[in-house]
């Protein structure tokens, strides 16, 4: 089991949304060739407030677990807007567990800027009702977090209901998994081919410091399910874990060859991407500037189009 500080993003759990490409979205080629601002989308960010009286954290956590102490929407904007990122997919922070008050308040205060991915207990008896209620408030997906129990997901009735409801309601399931868990997600995709799936952070391939070839091949096998997507994200935690992250380019190339840019989305995983000497600019620059096999249109998909169709349509 990975520790929280080894891969900070691993303490969160659930999300995302619909996969059909809507006609309302401009073609990435059209956008790439225009002079409009980039309007990129960061597909994975966590925010929280230092005000634990107004926004109390779960009893499973203490305030000492909140590192950094604060990462509010305004703090996020200081990093992302200078990089041309105008919209963000918020992932519920585990400190709050199933209380989404802070995320929902941030979404209400910034209309059109945020989409949301929620946490939910798949064992609750009113699961479908709760999913629909959160969706009405702007949640576009639900995050799964493997804690060594992913093998139990495949035959779990609540998990089956979650995946079926997500497909019916046009929501996404977003697994945060370890490389060993990929076969179980594969089995669920096979059972629920109509469910939109967004695998977080390359399924953490490379967190060991090495690019596990077998695991990467398994991840790429998920491409045979047309509603499955992958986040190219959390560069600070993978491979050599050093900017400019060029050692991750072969992995990005392989997933691009299998999924195509239309099913990949870039994300920072802030605030963890802007800690310990890492920067927001270094993360987005890997996709925007440093990969020669991605065309301008491809980059539009990774930096905007895919997240837009899944989380903002």
GROMACS .gro file of C-alpha atoms in nm:
model
  313
    1UNK     CA    1   0.000   0.000   0.000
    2UNK     CA    2   0.134   0.338  -0.098
    3UNK     CA    3   0.166   0.602   0.173
    4UNK     CA    4  -0.008   0.936   0.140
    5UNK     CA    5   0.316   1.128   0.107
    6UNK     CA    6   0.453   0.879  -0.146
    7UNK     CA    7   0.168   0.962  -0.376
    8UNK     CA    8  -0.045   1.229  -0.224
    9UNK     CA    9  -0.321   1.196  -0.474
   10UNK     CA   10  -0.383   0.844  -0.351
   11UNK     CA   11  -0.587   0.944  -0.048
   12UNK     CA   12  -0.881   1.063  -0.250
   13UNK     CA   13  -1.162   0.855  -0.393
   14UNK     CA   14  -1.407   0.871  -0.704
   15UNK     CA   15  -1.523   1.045  -1.060
   16UNK     CA   16  -1.599   1.215  -1.396
   17UNK     CA   17  -1.871   1.192  -1.704
   18UNK     CA   18  -2.025   1.141  -2.048
   19UNK     CA   19  -1.822   1.021  -2.345
   20UNK     CA   20  -2.009   1.106  -2.663
   21UNK     CA   21  -1.855   1.401  -2.847
   22UNK     CA   22  -2.120   1.677  -2.847
   23UNK     CA   23  -2.176   1.897  -3.146
   24UNK     CA   24  -2.153   2.205  -2.922
   25UNK     CA   25  -1.778   2.159  -2.879
   26UNK     CA   26  -1.568   2.333  -3.140
   27UNK     CA   27  -1.330   2.115  -3.334
   28UNK     CA   28  -0.982   2.120  -3.179
   29UNK     CA   29  -0.842   2.181  -3.526
   30UNK     CA   30  -1.056   2.494  -3.561
   31UNK     CA   31  -0.945   2.617  -3.221
   32UNK     CA   32  -0.580   2.535  -3.285
   33UNK     CA   33  -0.582   2.748  -3.598
   34UNK     CA   34  -0.759   3.049  -3.445
   35UNK     CA   35  -0.625   3.338  -3.240
   36UNK     CA   36  -0.852   3.285  -2.940
   37UNK     CA   37  -0.693   3.238  -2.595
   38UNK     CA   38  -0.612   2.872  -2.521
   39UNK     CA   39  -0.872   2.825  -2.247
   40UNK     CA   40  -0.706   2.503  -2.132
   41UNK     CA   41  -0.872   2.269  -1.882
   42UNK     CA   42  -0.694   2.113  -1.586
   43UNK     CA   43  -0.873   1.781  -1.537
   44UNK     CA   44  -0.763   1.706  -1.181
   45UNK     CA   45  -0.722   1.947  -0.888
   46UNK     CA   46  -0.794   1.926  -0.515
   47UNK     CA   47  -0.884   2.235  -0.312
   48UNK     CA   48  -0.953   2.284   0.056
   49UNK     CA   49  -0.998   2.559   0.311
   50UNK     CA   50  -0.801   2.628   0.629
   51UNK     CA   51  -1.134   2.724   0.791
   52UNK     CA   52  -1.212   2.392   0.958
   53UNK     CA   53  -1.497   2.544   1.158
   54UNK     CA   54  -1.695   2.635   0.851
   55UNK     CA   55  -1.572   2.332   0.658
   56UNK     CA   56  -1.499   2.059   0.913
   57UNK     CA   57  -1.282   1.769   0.805
   58UNK     CA   58  -1.365   1.403   0.854
   59UNK     CA   59  -1.294   1.244   1.192
   60UNK     CA   60  -1.066   1.004   1.007
   61UNK     CA   61  -0.820   1.292   0.955
   62UNK     CA   62  -0.653   1.553   1.171
   63UNK     CA   63  -0.553   1.906   1.077
   64UNK     CA   64  -0.191   1.790   1.069
   65UNK     CA   65  -0.287   1.581   0.763
   66UNK     CA   66  -0.372   1.900   0.574
   67UNK     CA   67  -0.048   1.960   0.389
   68UNK     CA   68  -0.032   2.226   0.265
   69UNK     CA   69  -0.251   2.383   0.530
   70UNK     CA   70  -0.451   2.566   0.268
   71UNK     CA   71  -0.516   2.535  -0.104
   72UNK     CA   72  -0.817   2.745  -0.189
   73UNK     CA   73  -0.965   2.827  -0.527
   74UNK     CA   74  -0.790   3.162  -0.522
   75UNK     CA   75  -0.456   2.996  -0.450
   76UNK     CA   76  -0.518   2.762  -0.744
   77UNK     CA   77  -0.592   3.055  -0.977
   78UNK     CA   78  -0.253   3.206  -0.897
   79UNK     CA   79  -0.095   2.904  -1.064
   80UNK     CA   80  -0.331   2.804  -1.342
   81UNK     CA   81  -0.455   3.126  -1.500
   82UNK     CA   82  -0.109   3.248  -1.596
   83UNK     CA   83  -0.070   2.916  -1.783
   84UNK     CA   84  -0.385   2.973  -1.988
   85UNK     CA   85  -0.598   2.734  -1.781
   86UNK     CA   86  -0.947   2.879  -1.742
   87UNK     CA   87  -1.149   2.575  -1.632
   88UNK     CA   88  -1.077   2.303  -1.378
   89UNK     CA   89  -1.218   1.967  -1.275
   90UNK     CA   90  -1.226   1.957  -0.895
   91UNK     CA   91  -1.171   1.622  -0.727
   92UNK     CA   92  -1.320   1.592  -0.379
   93UNK     CA   93  -1.049   1.608  -0.116
   94UNK     CA   94  -1.042   1.309   0.116
   95UNK     CA   95  -1.016   1.535   0.424
   96UNK     CA   96  -1.386   1.610   0.372
   97UNK     CA   97  -1.482   1.249   0.285
   98UNK     CA   98  -1.847   1.263   0.168
   99UNK     CA   99  -1.915   1.624   0.270
  100UNK     CA  100  -1.884   1.822  -0.053
  101UNK     CA  101  -1.974   2.162   0.095
  102UNK     CA  102  -1.645   2.335   0.017
  103UNK     CA  103  -1.627   2.211  -0.340
  104UNK     CA  104  -1.990   2.303  -0.404
  105UNK     CA  105  -1.940   2.651  -0.259
  106UNK     CA  106  -1.636   2.703  -0.483
  107UNK     CA  107  -1.836   2.591  -0.785
  108UNK     CA  108  -2.123   2.825  -0.700
  109UNK     CA  109  -1.885   3.117  -0.647
  110UNK     CA  110  -1.717   3.057  -0.986
  111UNK     CA  111  -1.993   2.962  -1.232
  112UNK     CA  112  -1.868   2.786  -1.543
  113UNK     CA  113  -1.514   2.753  -1.411
  114UNK     CA  114  -1.537   2.428  -1.219
  115UNK     CA  115  -1.674   2.084  -1.278
  116UNK     CA  116  -1.675   1.833  -0.996
  117UNK     CA  117  -1.589   1.473  -0.918
  118UNK     CA  118  -1.742   1.338  -0.601
  119UNK     CA  119  -1.669   1.076  -0.341
  120UNK     CA  120  -1.944   0.832  -0.254
  121UNK     CA  121  -1.987   0.518  -0.047
  122UNK     CA  122  -2.092   0.251  -0.296
  123UNK     CA  123  -2.235   0.045  -0.008
  124UNK     CA  124  -2.501   0.299   0.095
  125UNK     CA  125  -2.859   0.176   0.039
  126UNK     CA  126  -2.967   0.493  -0.144
  127UNK     CA  127  -2.668   0.492  -0.379
  128UNK     CA  128  -2.850   0.576  -0.702
  129UNK     CA  129  -3.053   0.852  -0.536
  130UNK     CA  130  -2.738   1.004  -0.389
  131UNK     CA  131  -2.555   0.989  -0.722
  132UNK     CA  132  -2.840   1.167  -0.896
  133UNK     CA  133  -2.855   1.431  -0.624
  134UNK     CA  134  -2.483   1.507  -0.654
  135UNK     CA  135  -2.510   1.516  -1.033
  136UNK     CA  136  -2.784   1.779  -1.008
  137UNK     CA  137  -2.540   1.992  -0.806
  138UNK     CA  138  -2.272   1.976  -1.077
  139UNK     CA  139  -2.082   1.655  -1.004
  140UNK     CA  140  -1.989   1.484  -1.327
  141UNK     CA  141  -1.828   1.170  -1.197
  142UNK     CA  142  -1.743   0.949  -0.903
  143UNK     CA  143  -1.401   0.846  -0.788
  144UNK     CA  144  -1.295   0.498  -0.686
  145UNK     CA  145  -0.988   0.457  -0.468
  146UNK     CA  146  -0.813   0.124  -0.449
  147UNK     CA  147  -0.690   0.044  -0.102
  148UNK     CA  148  -0.589  -0.309  -0.192
  149UNK     CA  149  -0.952  -0.407  -0.237
  150UNK     CA  150  -0.996  -0.359  -0.613
  151UNK     CA  151  -1.020  -0.734  -0.659
  152UNK     CA  152  -1.348  -0.719  -0.467
  153UNK     CA  153  -1.500  -0.453  -0.691
  154UNK     CA  154  -1.583  -0.683  -0.979
  155UNK     CA  155  -1.848  -0.885  -0.793
  156UNK     CA  156  -1.965  -0.617  -0.548
  157UNK     CA  157  -2.340  -0.538  -0.593
  158UNK     CA  158  -2.293  -0.175  -0.490
  159UNK     CA  159  -2.011  -0.129  -0.737
  160UNK     CA  160  -2.227  -0.284  -1.007
  161UNK     CA  161  -2.504  -0.035  -0.923
  162UNK     CA  162  -2.258   0.255  -0.929
  163UNK     CA  163  -2.128   0.166  -1.276
  164UNK     CA  164  -2.478   0.104  -1.415
  165UNK     CA  165  -2.612   0.429  -1.273
  166UNK     CA  166  -2.314   0.624  -1.405
  167UNK     CA  167  -2.379   0.488  -1.755
  168UNK     CA  168  -2.750   0.565  -1.735
  169UNK     CA  169  -2.701   0.918  -1.603
  170UNK     CA  170  -2.409   1.011  -1.832
  171UNK     CA  171  -2.157   1.028  -1.549
  172UNK     CA  172  -1.804   0.896  -1.531
  173UNK     CA  173  -1.629   0.652  -1.302
  174UNK     CA  174  -1.272   0.756  -1.220
  175UNK     CA  175  -1.055   0.483  -1.069
  176UNK     CA  176  -0.745   0.578  -0.873
  177UNK     CA  177  -0.562   0.248  -0.889
  178UNK     CA  178  -0.221   0.088  -0.864
  179UNK     CA  179  -0.071  -0.104  -1.156
  180UNK     CA  180  -0.172  -0.439  -1.005
  181UNK     CA  181  -0.537  -0.328  -1.007
  182UNK     CA  182  -0.563  -0.276  -1.383
  183UNK     CA  183  -0.705  -0.627  -1.451
  184UNK     CA  184  -0.997  -0.559  -1.215
  185UNK     CA  185  -1.083  -0.234  -1.389
  186UNK     CA  186  -1.054  -0.424  -1.716
  187UNK     CA  187  -1.311  -0.675  -1.589
  188UNK     CA  188  -1.548  -0.396  -1.484
  189UNK     CA  189  -1.513  -0.224  -1.820
  190UNK     CA  190  -1.602  -0.553  -1.983
  191UNK     CA  191  -1.913  -0.584  -1.765
  192UNK     CA  192  -2.012  -0.219  -1.817
  193UNK     CA  193  -1.891  -0.115  -2.164
  194UNK     CA  194  -2.134   0.179  -2.176
  195UNK     CA  195  -1.989   0.343  -1.865
  196UNK     CA  196  -1.752   0.634  -1.917
  197UNK     CA  197  -1.426   0.557  -1.735
  198UNK     CA  198  -1.135   0.792  -1.665
  199UNK     CA  199  -0.827   0.624  -1.518
  200UNK     CA  200  -0.634   0.864  -1.296
  201UNK     CA  201  -0.260   0.929  -1.325
  202UNK     CA  202  -0.169   0.650  -1.574
  203UNK     CA  203  -0.287   0.400  -1.307
  204UNK     CA  204   0.021   0.517  -1.111
  205UNK     CA  205   0.256   0.338  -1.349
  206UNK     CA  206   0.601   0.479  -1.281
  207UNK     CA  207   0.550   0.564  -0.917
  208UNK     CA  208   0.819   0.307  -0.834
  209UNK     CA  209   1.063   0.509  -1.043
  210UNK     CA  210   1.048   0.257  -1.326
  211UNK     CA  211   0.810   0.229  -1.620
  212UNK     CA  212   0.666  -0.118  -1.566
  213UNK     CA  213   0.631  -0.247  -1.920
  214UNK     CA  214   0.377  -0.520  -1.845
  215UNK     CA  215   0.155  -0.280  -1.652
  216UNK     CA  216   0.173  -0.021  -1.928
  217UNK     CA  217   0.069  -0.284  -2.180
  218UNK     CA  218  -0.223  -0.379  -1.955
  219UNK     CA  219  -0.329  -0.016  -1.928
  220UNK     CA  220  -0.318   0.019  -2.304
  221UNK     CA  221  -0.539  -0.289  -2.342
  222UNK     CA  222  -0.817  -0.084  -2.184
  223UNK     CA  223  -0.824   0.115  -2.507
  224UNK     CA  224  -1.036  -0.159  -2.661
  225UNK     CA  225  -1.323  -0.017  -2.455
  226UNK     CA  226  -1.420   0.299  -2.647
  227UNK     CA  227  -1.559   0.479  -2.340
  228UNK     CA  228  -1.236   0.448  -2.141
  229UNK     CA  229  -1.000   0.745  -2.097
  230UNK     CA  230  -0.668   0.809  -1.923
  231UNK     CA  231  -0.539   1.115  -1.738
  232UNK     CA  232  -0.183   1.206  -1.830
  233UNK     CA  233  -0.114   1.362  -1.495
  234UNK     CA  234   0.075   1.375  -1.164
  235UNK     CA  235   0.412   1.405  -1.338
  236UNK     CA  236   0.578   1.507  -1.011
  237UNK     CA  237   0.516   1.156  -0.872
  238UNK     CA  238   0.616   0.935  -1.164
  239UNK     CA  239   0.940   0.813  -1.317
  240UNK     CA  240   1.240   1.025  -1.220
  241UNK     CA  241   1.001   1.271  -1.052
  242UNK     CA  242   1.204   1.563  -1.186
  243UNK     CA  243   1.114   1.840  -1.428
  244UNK     CA  244   1.101   1.864  -1.723
  245UNK     CA  245   0.966   1.505  -1.697
  246UNK     CA  246   1.097   1.402  -2.038
  247UNK     CA  247   1.144   1.046  -1.913
  248UNK     CA  248   0.763   1.014  -1.918
  249UNK     CA  249   0.739   1.091  -2.290
  250UNK     CA  250   0.768   0.725  -2.404
  251UNK     CA  251   0.476   0.632  -2.177
  252UNK     CA  252   0.270   0.922  -2.309
  253UNK     CA  253   0.351   0.814  -2.665
  254UNK     CA  254   0.237   0.458  -2.601
  255UNK     CA  255  -0.095   0.557  -2.447
  256UNK     CA  256  -0.149   0.807  -2.729
  257UNK     CA  257  -0.091   0.537  -2.989
  258UNK     CA  258  -0.354   0.315  -2.825
  259UNK     CA  259  -0.618   0.558  -2.697
  260UNK     CA  260  -0.567   0.846  -2.937
  261UNK     CA  261  -0.555   1.206  -2.812
  262UNK     CA  262  -0.937   1.219  -2.802
  263UNK     CA  263  -0.933   0.990  -2.496
  264UNK     CA  264  -0.644   1.145  -2.306
  265UNK     CA  265  -0.658   1.450  -2.081
  266UNK     CA  266  -0.385   1.644  -1.909
  267UNK     CA  267  -0.412   1.729  -1.540
  268UNK     CA  268  -0.181   1.878  -1.282
  269UNK     CA  269  -0.295   1.707  -0.959
  270UNK     CA  270  -0.253   2.034  -0.773
  271UNK     CA  271  -0.161   2.130  -0.510
  272UNK     CA  272   0.085   1.843  -0.505
  273UNK     CA  273   0.228   1.942  -0.844
  274UNK     CA  274   0.336   2.278  -0.700
  275UNK     CA  275   0.517   2.146  -0.393
  276UNK     CA  276   0.878   2.043  -0.326
  277UNK     CA  277   1.025   2.245  -0.612
  278UNK     CA  278   0.776   2.129  -0.876
  279UNK     CA  279   0.579   2.389  -1.072
  280UNK     CA  280   0.253   2.419  -1.256
  281UNK     CA  281   0.429   2.552  -1.564
  282UNK     CA  282   0.655   2.247  -1.583
  283UNK     CA  283   0.354   2.016  -1.581
  284UNK     CA  284   0.159   2.182  -1.861
  285UNK     CA  285   0.476   2.253  -2.061
  286UNK     CA  286   0.547   1.881  -2.099
  287UNK     CA  287   0.234   1.842  -2.311
  288UNK     CA  288   0.226   2.191  -2.461
  289UNK     CA  289   0.591   2.230  -2.563
  290UNK     CA  290   0.808   1.923  -2.525
  291UNK     CA  291   0.645   1.640  -2.721
  292UNK     CA  292   0.713   1.651  -3.092
  293UNK     CA  293   0.484   1.362  -3.193
  294UNK     CA  294   0.173   1.554  -3.078
  295UNK     CA  295   0.023   1.781  -3.341
  296UNK     CA  296  -0.144   2.111  -3.254
  297UNK     CA  297  -0.478   1.935  -3.280
  298UNK     CA  298  -0.359   1.652  -3.053
  299UNK     CA  299  -0.252   1.903  -2.789
  300UNK     CA  300  -0.591   2.070  -2.807
  301UNK     CA  301  -0.751   1.738  -2.718
  302UNK     CA  302  -0.516   1.667  -2.427
  303UNK     CA  303  -0.525   2.019  -2.287
  304UNK     CA  304  -0.892   2.095  -2.347
  305UNK     CA  305  -1.111   1.889  -2.579
  306UNK     CA  306  -1.122   1.554  -2.397
  307UNK     CA  307  -1.187   1.702  -2.053
  308UNK     CA  308  -1.445   1.934  -2.206
  309UNK     CA  309  -1.648   1.654  -2.362
  310UNK     CA  310  -1.630   1.438  -2.048
  311UNK     CA  311  -1.666   1.693  -1.767
  312UNK     CA  312  -1.820   2.009  -1.913
  313UNK     CA  313  -2.061   1.891  -2.184
   0.00000   0.00000   0.00000
